[in-house]
């Protein structure tokens, strides 16, 4: 499936002027008769139907393919402050490790408590 970027006027001519809204949007036409509106701010897409093809027939994989074709490959946005030092990184790592260990210990305690209560109930019901 090929997509080509259109101007707002070209998109309105093909898919109707009701789909054109002001803002940071880009418009694309697919070779299968679908139109795609990309919101550059939220990085989302809206699929517009110009033919009688049912949009509900698209699987999540098809939608992801369209999103990748229009928006490009996903790139994680990581901003590292210029004043960041190794000590800052180590401090963030320690905080994250402490939170992770606290969650892990809490879950282990809850699991142990549940197993203990289950064993107590089993022994009480046996007697």
Coordinates of N, CA, C and O in Angstrom, one line a residue:
X1 N 0.9 -1.2 0.0 CA 0.0 0.0 0.0 C 0.9 1.2 0.0 O 1.8 1.4 0.8
X2 N 0.7 2.1 -0.9 CA 1.5 3.3 -1.0 C 0.7 4.5 -0.5 O -0.6 4.6 -0.7
X3 N 1.3 5.4 0.1 CA 0.7 6.7 0.5 C 1.5 7.8 -0.1 O 2.6 7.8 -0.4
X4 N 0.7 8.9 -0.3 CA 1.3 10.1 -0.8 C 0.8 11.3 -0.1 O -0.4 11.3 0.2
X5 N 1.6 12.3 0.2 CA 1.2 13.4 1.0 C 0.5 14.4 0.1 O 0.9 14.6 -1.1
X6 N -0.7 14.9 0.6 CA -1.5 15.9 -0.2 C -1.6 17.2 0.5 O -1.4 17.3 1.7
X7 N -1.9 18.2 -0.2 CA -2.2 19.5 0.4 C -3.6 19.4 1.0 O -4.4 18.5 0.6
X8 N -3.9 20.4 1.8 CA -5.3 20.4 2.3 C -6.3 20.6 1.3 O -7.4 19.9 1.3
X9 N -6.1 21.3 0.2 CA -7.0 21.5 -0.9 C -7.2 20.3 -1.7 O -8.3 19.9 -2.0
X10 N -6.1 19.5 -1.9 CA -6.2 18.3 -2.7 C -7.0 17.2 -1.9 O -7.8 16.5 -2.4
X11 N -6.7 17.2 -0.6 CA -7.4 16.3 0.3 C -8.9 16.6 0.4 O -9.7 15.7 0.3
X12 N -9.2 17.9 0.4 CA -10.6 18.3 0.5 C -11.3 17.9 -0.8 O -12.5 17.5 -0.8
X13 N -10.6 18.0 -1.9 CA -11.2 17.6 -3.2 C -11.5 16.1 -3.3 O -12.5 15.7 -3.9
X14 N -10.7 15.3 -2.7 CA -10.8 13.9 -2.8 C -11.8 13.3 -1.7 O -12.6 12.5 -2.0
X15 N -11.7 13.9 -0.5 CA -12.4 13.2 0.6 C -13.5 14.2 1.2 O -14.1 13.7 2.2
X16 N -13.6 15.4 0.8 CA -14.6 16.3 1.3 C -14.0 17.3 2.2 O -13.0 17.1 3.0
X17 N -14.5 18.5 2.2 CA -14.0 19.6 3.0 C -14.3 19.5 4.4 O -13.7 20.2 5.3
X18 N -15.2 18.6 4.8 CA -15.6 18.5 6.2 C -14.4 17.9 7.1 O -14.4 18.0 8.3
X19 N -13.5 17.2 6.4 CA -12.4 16.6 7.1 C -11.2 17.6 7.3 O -10.3 17.2 8.1
X20 N -11.2 18.7 6.7 CA -10.1 19.7 6.8 C -10.4 20.5 8.1 O -11.5 21.2 8.2
X21 N -9.5 20.5 9.0 CA -9.6 21.4 10.2 C -8.3 22.2 10.3 O -7.2 21.7 9.9
X22 N -8.4 23.3 10.9 CA -7.1 24.1 11.1 C -6.3 23.5 12.2 O -6.8 22.9 13.1
X23 N -5.0 23.6 12.0 CA -4.1 23.1 13.0 C -2.9 22.4 12.4 O -2.8 22.3 11.2
X24 N -2.1 21.7 13.2 CA -0.9 21.1 12.7 C -1.2 19.7 12.2 O -0.9 18.7 12.8
X25 N -1.9 19.6 11.0 CA -2.3 18.3 10.4 C -1.6 18.2 9.1 O -1.3 19.1 8.4
X26 N -1.3 16.9 8.8 CA -0.8 16.5 7.4 C -1.8 15.5 6.8 O -2.4 14.8 7.6
X27 N -2.0 15.6 5.5 CA -3.0 14.8 4.9 C -2.3 13.9 3.9 O -1.4 14.2 3.1
X28 N -2.8 12.6 3.8 CA -2.2 11.6 3.0 C -3.3 10.8 2.3 O -4.4 10.7 2.8
X29 N -3.0 10.3 1.1 CA -4.0 9.5 0.3 C -3.3 8.1 0.1 O -2.1 8.1 -0.3
X30 N -4.0 7.1 0.3 CA -3.5 5.7 0.1 C -4.0 5.3 -1.3 O -5.0 5.7 -1.8
X31 N -3.3 4.3 -1.9 CA -3.6 3.8 -3.2 C -4.9 3.0 -3.1 O -5.5 2.6 -4.2
X32 N -5.4 2.6 -2.0 CA -6.6 1.7 -1.9 C -7.8 2.6 -1.6 O -8.9 2.1 -1.3
X33 N -7.7 3.9 -1.7 CA -8.9 4.8 -1.6 C -9.1 5.4 -0.3 O -10.1 6.1 0.0
X34 N -8.2 5.1 0.7 CA -8.3 5.7 2.0 C -7.6 7.0 2.1 O -6.5 7.2 1.5
X35 N -8.0 7.8 3.0 CA -7.3 9.0 3.3 C -6.9 9.0 4.8 O -7.5 8.4 5.6
X36 N -5.7 9.5 5.1 CA -5.2 9.5 6.4 C -4.9 10.9 6.8 O -4.2 11.6 6.1
X37 N -5.4 11.3 8.0 CA -5.1 12.6 8.5 C -4.2 12.4 9.7 O -4.5 11.7 10.7
X38 N -3.0 13.0 9.7 CA -2.0 12.9 10.8 C -2.0 14.1 11.6 O -1.9 15.2 11.1
X39 N -2.2 14.0 12.9 CA -2.1 15.1 13.9 C -0.7 15.1 14.3 O -0.2 14.2 15.0
X40 N 0.0 16.2 13.9 CA 1.5 16.3 14.2 C 1.8 16.6 15.6 O 2.8 16.3 16.1
X41 N 0.8 17.1 16.3 CA 1.0 17.5 17.7 C 0.9 16.2 18.6 O 1.7 15.9 19.4
X42 N -0.2 15.4 18.4 CA -0.4 14.2 19.3 C 0.1 13.0 18.7 O 0.1 11.9 19.3
X43 N 0.6 13.0 17.4 CA 1.1 11.9 16.7 C 0.1 10.8 16.6 O 0.3 9.6 17.0
X44 N -1.1 11.1 16.2 CA -2.2 10.2 16.0 C -2.6 10.3 14.5 O -2.3 11.3 13.8
X45 N -3.4 9.3 14.1 CA -4.0 9.4 12.7 C -5.5 9.1 12.8 O -6.0 8.5 13.7
X46 N -6.1 9.6 11.8 CA -7.5 9.4 11.6 C -7.7 8.8 10.1 O -7.1 9.4 9.2
X47 N -8.4 7.8 10.0 CA -8.6 7.2 8.6 C -9.9 7.7 8.1 O -11.0 7.6 8.7
X48 N -9.9 8.2 6.9 CA -11.1 8.7 6.2 C -11.4 7.8 5.0 O -10.5 7.5 4.2
X49 N -12.6 7.5 4.8 CA -13.1 6.6 3.7 C -13.7 7.4 2.6 O -14.6 8.1 2.8
X50 N -13.1 7.2 1.4 CA -13.7 7.9 0.2 C -14.5 6.9 -0.6 O -15.4 7.3 -1.4
X51 N -14.3 5.6 -0.4 CA -15.0 4.6 -1.2 C -16.0 3.9 -0.3 O -16.2 4.3 0.9
X52 N -16.6 2.8 -0.7 CA -17.5 2.1 0.1 C -16.9 1.0 0.9 O -17.5 0.2 1.5
X53 N -15.6 1.0 1.0 CA -14.9 0.0 1.8 C -15.1 0.2 3.3 O -15.1 1.4 3.7
X54 N -15.4 -0.8 4.0 CA -15.7 -0.7 5.4 C -14.4 -0.5 6.2 O -13.6 -1.4 6.2
X55 N -14.3 0.5 6.9 CA -13.1 0.8 7.7 C -13.0 -0.2 8.9 O -11.9 -0.5 9.3
X56 N -14.1 -0.7 9.4 CA -14.1 -1.7 10.5 C -13.4 -3.0 10.1 O -13.0 -3.7 11.0
X57 N -13.2 -3.2 8.8 CA -12.5 -4.4 8.4 C -11.0 -4.4 8.7 O -10.3 -5.4 8.5
X58 N -10.5 -3.3 9.0 CA -9.0 -3.2 9.3 C -8.7 -3.8 10.6 O -9.3 -3.5 11.6
X59 N -7.6 -4.6 10.6 CA -7.1 -5.1 11.9 C -6.2 -4.1 12.6 O -5.8 -3.2 11.9
X60 N -5.9 -4.4 13.8 CA -4.9 -3.5 14.5 C -3.6 -3.5 13.8 O -2.9 -2.4 13.8
X61 N -3.2 -4.6 13.2 CA -1.9 -4.6 12.4 C -2.0 -3.7 11.2 O -1.0 -3.0 10.9
X62 N -3.1 -3.6 10.5 CA -3.3 -2.7 9.4 C -3.2 -1.3 9.8 O -2.5 -0.5 9.2
X63 N -3.8 -1.0 11.0 CA -3.7 0.4 11.5 C -2.3 0.8 11.9 O -1.8 1.9 11.6
X64 N -1.6 -0.2 12.5 CA -0.2 0.1 12.9 C 0.7 0.3 11.6 O 1.6 1.1 11.6
X65 N 0.4 -0.5 10.6 CA 1.1 -0.4 9.3 C 0.9 1.0 8.7 O 1.8 1.7 8.3
X66 N -0.4 1.5 8.7 CA -0.7 2.8 8.2 C 0.0 3.9 9.1 O 0.6 4.8 8.6
X67 N 0.0 3.7 10.4 CA 0.6 4.7 11.3 C 2.1 4.7 11.0 O 2.7 5.8 11.0
X68 N 2.8 3.6 10.8 CA 4.2 3.5 10.6 C 4.5 4.2 9.2 O 5.5 4.9 9.0
X69 N 3.6 3.9 8.2 CA 3.9 4.5 6.9 C 3.7 6.0 6.9 O 4.5 6.7 6.2
X70 N 2.8 6.5 7.7 CA 2.6 8.0 7.7 C 3.5 8.7 8.6 O 4.1 9.7 8.3
X71 N 3.7 8.1 9.8 CA 4.4 8.8 10.9 C 5.9 8.4 10.9 O 6.7 9.0 11.6
X72 N 6.2 7.4 10.3 CA 7.6 6.9 10.3 C 7.8 5.9 11.5 O 6.9 5.7 12.2
X73 N 9.0 5.4 11.6 CA 9.3 4.5 12.7 C 9.3 5.2 14.0 O 9.6 6.4 14.1
X74 N 8.9 4.5 15.1 CA 8.9 5.0 16.4 C 10.3 5.3 16.9 O 11.2 4.5 16.8
X75 N 10.5 6.5 17.4 CA 11.7 6.9 18.0 C 11.4 7.4 19.4 O 10.6 8.3 19.5
X76 N 12.1 6.9 20.4 CA 11.8 7.3 21.8 C 12.5 8.7 21.9 O 13.7 8.8 21.5
X77 N 11.8 9.6 22.5 CA 12.4 10.9 22.7 C 13.0 11.0 24.1 O 12.3 11.0 25.1
X78 N 14.3 11.0 24.2 CA 15.0 11.1 25.4 C 15.8 12.4 25.4 O 16.6 12.6 24.5
X79 N 15.6 13.2 26.4 CA 16.3 14.4 26.5 C 17.2 14.4 27.7 O 16.7 14.2 28.9
X80 N 18.5 14.5 27.5 CA 19.4 14.5 28.6 C 19.9 15.9 28.9 O 20.4 16.6 27.9
X81 N 19.7 16.4 30.1 CA 20.1 17.8 30.3 C 21.6 18.0 30.1 O 22.4 17.0 30.4
X82 N 22.0 19.1 29.6 CA 23.5 19.4 29.4 C 24.3 19.3 30.7 O 25.4 19.0 30.7
X83 N 23.6 19.7 31.8 CA 24.4 19.7 33.1 C 24.4 18.4 33.8 O 24.8 18.3 34.9
X84 N 23.9 17.3 33.1 CA 23.8 16.0 33.7 C 25.2 15.4 33.9 O 26.0 15.5 33.0
X85 N 25.4 14.9 35.1 CA 26.7 14.3 35.3 C 26.5 12.8 35.7 O 25.4 12.3 35.8
X86 N 27.6 12.1 35.9 CA 27.6 10.7 36.2 C 26.9 10.5 37.6 O 26.1 9.6 37.8
X87 N 27.1 11.5 38.5 CA 26.5 11.4 39.8 C 25.0 11.6 39.7 O 24.3 10.9 40.5
X88 N 24.5 12.4 38.8 CA 23.1 12.6 38.6 C 22.5 11.2 38.1 O 21.4 10.8 38.6
X89 N 23.2 10.6 37.2 CA 22.7 9.4 36.7 C 22.6 8.3 37.8 O 21.7 7.5 37.9
X90 N 23.7 8.2 38.6 CA 23.7 7.2 39.6 C 22.6 7.5 40.7 O 22.0 6.5 41.2
X91 N 22.4 8.7 40.9 CA 21.3 9.1 41.9 C 19.9 8.6 41.4 O 19.1 8.0 42.1
X92 N 19.7 8.9 40.1 CA 18.4 8.4 39.5 C 18.3 6.9 39.5 O 17.3 6.3 39.7
X93 N 19.4 6.2 39.2 CA 19.5 4.8 39.2 C 19.2 4.2 40.6 O 18.4 3.3 40.7
X94 N 19.7 4.8 41.6 CA 19.5 4.4 43.0 C 18.0 4.6 43.4 O 17.4 3.7 44.0
X95 N 17.4 5.7 43.0 CA 16.0 5.9 43.3 C 15.1 4.9 42.6 O 14.2 4.4 43.2
X96 N 15.4 4.6 41.4 CA 14.6 3.7 40.6 C 14.8 2.3 41.2 O 13.8 1.5 41.3
X97 N 16.0 1.9 41.6 CA 16.3 0.6 42.1 C 15.5 0.5 43.5 O 15.0 -0.6 43.8
X98 N 15.5 1.5 44.3 CA 14.8 1.5 45.6 C 13.3 1.3 45.4 O 12.7 0.4 46.0
X99 N 12.7 2.0 44.4 CA 11.3 1.8 44.1 C 11.0 0.4 43.6 O 10.0 -0.2 44.0
X100 N 11.8 -0.1 42.7 CA 11.6 -1.4 42.2 C 11.7 -2.5 43.3 O 10.9 -3.4 43.4
X101 N 12.7 -2.4 44.1 CA 12.9 -3.3 45.2 C 11.7 -3.3 46.2 O 11.3 -4.3 46.7
X102 N 11.2 -2.0 46.5 CA 10.1 -1.9 47.4 C 8.9 -2.6 46.8 O 8.1 -3.3 47.5
X103 N 8.6 -2.4 45.6 CA 7.5 -3.1 44.9 C 7.6 -4.6 44.9 O 6.7 -5.3 45.2
X104 N 8.8 -5.0 44.6 CA 9.1 -6.5 44.6 C 8.9 -7.1 46.0 O 8.3 -8.2 46.1
X105 N 9.4 -6.4 47.0 CA 9.3 -7.0 48.4 C 7.8 -7.0 48.8 O 7.3 -7.9 49.4
X106 N 7.1 -5.9 48.5 CA 5.7 -5.9 48.8 C 4.9 -7.0 48.1 O 4.1 -7.6 48.8
X107 N 5.1 -7.2 46.9 CA 4.4 -8.3 46.2 C 4.8 -9.7 46.8 O 3.9 -10.5 46.9
X108 N 6.1 -9.9 47.1 CA 6.5 -11.1 47.7 C 5.8 -11.3 49.1 O 5.4 -12.4 49.4
X109 N 5.7 -10.3 49.8 CA 5.0 -10.4 51.2 C 3.6 -10.7 51.0 O 3.0 -11.5 51.7
X110 N 2.9 -10.0 50.0 CA 1.5 -10.3 49.8 C 1.3 -11.8 49.3 O 0.4 -12.5 49.8
X111 N 2.2 -12.3 48.5 CA 2.1 -13.6 48.0 C 2.3 -14.6 49.1 O 1.6 -15.6 49.3
X112 N 3.3 -14.3 50.0 CA 3.6 -15.2 51.1 C 2.4 -15.2 52.1 O 2.0 -16.3 52.6
X113 N 1.8 -14.1 52.3 CA 0.6 -14.0 53.2 C -0.6 -14.8 52.6 O -1.2 -15.5 53.3
X114 N -0.8 -14.7 51.3 CA -1.9 -15.4 50.7 C -1.7 -16.9 50.8 O -2.6 -17.7 51.1
X115 N -0.4 -17.3 50.6 CA -0.1 -18.8 50.6 C -0.3 -19.2 52.1 O -0.8 -20.3 52.3
X116 N 0.2 -18.5 53.0 CA 0.0 -18.8 54.4 C -1.4 -18.9 54.8 O -1.8 -19.9 55.5
X117 N -2.2 -18.0 54.4 CA -3.6 -18.0 54.8 C -4.3 -19.2 54.1 O -5.2 -19.9 54.7
X118 N -3.9 -19.5 52.9 CA -4.5 -20.7 52.2 C -4.1 -22.0 52.9 O -5.0 -22.9 53.1
X119 N -2.9 -22.1 53.4 CA -2.5 -23.3 54.1 C -3.2 -23.4 55.4 O -3.6 -24.5 55.8
X120 N -3.4 -22.3 56.1 CA -4.1 -22.3 57.4 C -5.5 -22.8 57.2 O -6.1 -23.6 57.9
X121 N -6.2 -22.2 56.1 CA -7.5 -22.6 55.9 C -7.6 -24.1 55.5 O -8.6 -24.8 55.9
X122 N -6.7 -24.6 54.8 CA -6.7 -26.0 54.4 C -6.5 -26.9 55.7 O -7.3 -27.9 55.8
X123 N -5.6 -26.5 56.6 CA -5.4 -27.3 57.8 C -6.6 -27.2 58.7 O -7.0 -28.2 59.4
X124 N -7.3 -26.1 58.8 CA -8.5 -25.9 59.6 C -9.6 -26.7 59.0 O -10.4 -27.3 59.8
X125 N -9.8 -26.7 57.7 CA -10.9 -27.5 57.1 C -10.7 -29.0 57.2 O -11.6 -29.8 57.2
X126 N -9.4 -29.4 57.3 CA -9.1 -30.9 57.4 C -9.4 -31.4 58.8 O -9.9 -32.5 58.9
X127 N -9.2 -30.6 59.8 CA -9.5 -31.0 61.2 C -10.9 -31.0 61.5 O -11.9 -31.0 61.3

